[in-house]
Amino acid sequence: MGREKGIDLLNSAKMYDLTQALSIFTPPFHGEMPLQVHFFKRLTGSFGGGQGANGQQIEWSNNTGTHLVGPRAFHSGARAIADIPLTDLSGEGVVVDISEEVSDYSIYTPEMITNKVDVKEGDILIINTGYHKYGWDQPDIPNPAAWSSTDNSGKLFAERA
């Protein structure tokens, strides 16, 4: 990409922040260690508001939270993260919303995407399945269908809510 085209792209680009909050509740990749915080020093200072000190040790698997997995994770001879230039991690792309086409445990297909957007070779593709709303850091979503218990009158609890 030439200098002028690059400047034009940056001037018209939309940036999408895909980071997610990191905490002890962030689920790690299946079977890996979750984030752990061990506090080994907590000094709150004197009663008059003096200086305190805190110390903690933080441990987590490298597959926890928002992260980039490089080719070396899958093949020892491939590029490491440090070998990937930033130009490979940014560029033109498309965002497609297929949240109405997918459901629990369903599989999405290339046609679901290409029926909605044109994807060129080398594009960065962001696929919105709608499942971000189930993230650990999102507000609870009530599911009346899950409230199937009845009280003594035979009415569903969901009907009373």
XYZ file of C-alpha atoms in Angstrom:
161
model
C 0.000 0.000 0.000
C 1.400 3.381 -0.960
C 1.851 6.313 1.404
C -1.105 8.334 0.058
C -3.454 5.353 0.077
C -2.367 4.548 3.624
C -3.062 8.108 4.800
C -6.466 8.092 3.084
C -7.288 4.769 4.734
C -6.346 6.064 8.189
C -8.387 9.236 7.682
C -11.517 7.267 6.835
C -10.939 4.223 9.058
C -13.116 3.120 11.922
C -11.289 1.553 14.840
C -12.867 -1.314 16.771
C -11.647 -2.045 20.280
C -12.160 -5.767 20.820
C -10.575 -5.951 24.242
C -12.504 -7.487 27.110
C -12.086 -6.776 30.800
C -9.615 -9.040 32.580
C -10.381 -10.366 36.062
C -10.450 -13.570 38.061
C -13.822 -14.194 36.384
C -12.408 -14.117 32.845
C -12.739 -17.660 31.528
C -9.474 -19.154 30.270
C -9.222 -21.412 27.267
C -10.718 -24.793 28.173
C -8.464 -26.783 30.486
C -6.037 -23.946 31.204
C -5.348 -22.128 34.468
C -7.615 -19.139 35.237
C -6.241 -15.798 36.325
C -5.195 -15.837 39.982
C -4.286 -12.917 42.216
C -2.369 -13.634 45.428
C -2.047 -10.726 47.856
C 1.065 -11.018 49.992
C 1.178 -7.543 51.498
C -1.618 -5.139 52.427
C -0.650 -2.164 54.524
C -3.250 0.570 54.570
C -1.123 3.185 56.283
C -1.562 4.839 59.618
C -4.870 6.052 61.012
C -3.959 9.583 59.967
C -3.916 8.680 56.279
C -0.272 7.725 55.978
C 1.210 5.866 53.063
C 0.377 2.218 52.593
C 1.803 -0.557 50.482
C 0.277 -3.400 48.552
C 1.851 -6.333 46.810
C 0.324 -9.028 44.732
C 1.443 -11.826 42.500
C -0.613 -12.353 39.356
C -0.605 -15.630 37.430
C -2.575 -16.685 34.373
C -2.417 -18.812 31.286
C -1.367 -17.049 28.117
C -4.737 -18.023 26.597
C -6.849 -15.949 28.974
C -8.649 -12.797 27.969
C -8.077 -10.741 24.842
C -4.887 -11.830 23.151
C -3.287 -12.593 19.826
C -2.258 -16.151 19.039
C 0.609 -16.280 16.599
C 1.526 -19.015 14.160
C 4.254 -20.333 16.471
C 1.567 -21.523 18.905
C 0.641 -24.139 16.301
C 4.014 -24.851 14.673
C 7.398 -24.386 16.346
C 9.030 -23.220 13.114
C 6.472 -20.489 12.398
C 6.681 -16.772 13.140
C 6.608 -15.567 16.741
C 4.394 -12.663 17.777
C 7.453 -10.384 17.878
C 8.130 -11.246 14.218
C 4.716 -10.070 13.016
C 4.826 -6.481 11.745
C 2.000 -4.181 12.841
C 1.108 -3.689 9.178
C -0.044 -7.334 9.161
C -2.399 -6.611 12.054
C -4.195 -3.617 10.591
C -5.736 -2.782 7.265
C -8.914 -2.855 5.288
C -11.702 -5.079 6.437
C -15.395 -5.660 6.832
C -17.805 -6.158 9.714
C -20.691 -8.564 9.250
C -23.616 -9.127 11.617
C -24.935 -12.697 11.407
C -26.547 -12.669 14.852
C -29.996 -13.354 13.370
C -28.736 -16.420 11.478
C -27.011 -18.265 14.327
C -28.241 -19.998 17.452
C -26.823 -22.091 20.264
C -24.423 -24.712 18.900
C -25.123 -23.781 15.298
C -22.415 -23.520 12.679
C -22.046 -20.461 10.535
C -21.113 -20.831 6.911
C -19.122 -18.728 4.442
C -22.367 -18.079 2.574
C -23.897 -16.404 5.650
C -21.060 -13.902 5.436
C -20.727 -13.444 1.671
C -24.503 -12.986 1.292
C -24.184 -9.854 3.443
C -20.762 -8.352 2.656
C -18.035 -8.495 0.035
C -14.845 -9.940 1.491
C -11.659 -9.387 -0.486
C -8.476 -11.408 -0.093
C -6.430 -9.938 2.749
C -9.422 -8.261 4.440
C -9.712 -8.330 8.197
C -13.084 -9.896 8.947
C -15.020 -9.164 12.133
C -18.010 -11.477 12.586
C -20.745 -10.428 15.017
C -22.575 -13.557 16.165
C -24.328 -11.689 18.971
C -22.821 -13.937 21.620
C -20.765 -11.140 23.170
C -23.873 -10.419 25.268
C -23.174 -13.633 27.204
C -19.706 -12.517 28.298
C -18.888 -12.790 31.986
C -18.662 -8.998 32.289
C -22.064 -8.261 30.710
C -25.318 -7.630 32.592
C -27.482 -10.689 33.225
C -30.033 -11.445 30.516
C -33.228 -12.852 32.022
C -34.426 -16.013 30.309
C -38.090 -16.646 31.147
C -37.924 -20.027 29.371
C -35.450 -21.182 32.025
C -37.969 -20.427 34.801
C -40.002 -23.586 34.305
C -40.811 -24.297 37.962
C -44.377 -23.898 39.178
C -45.723 -22.841 42.547
C -48.623 -24.536 44.399
C -51.198 -22.817 42.184
C -49.695 -24.392 39.079
C -48.669 -21.027 37.627
C -45.204 -20.655 36.229
C -42.930 -18.406 38.254
C -42.133 -16.566 35.020
C -45.786 -15.511 34.682
C -45.667 -13.785 38.075
C -42.437 -11.903 37.390
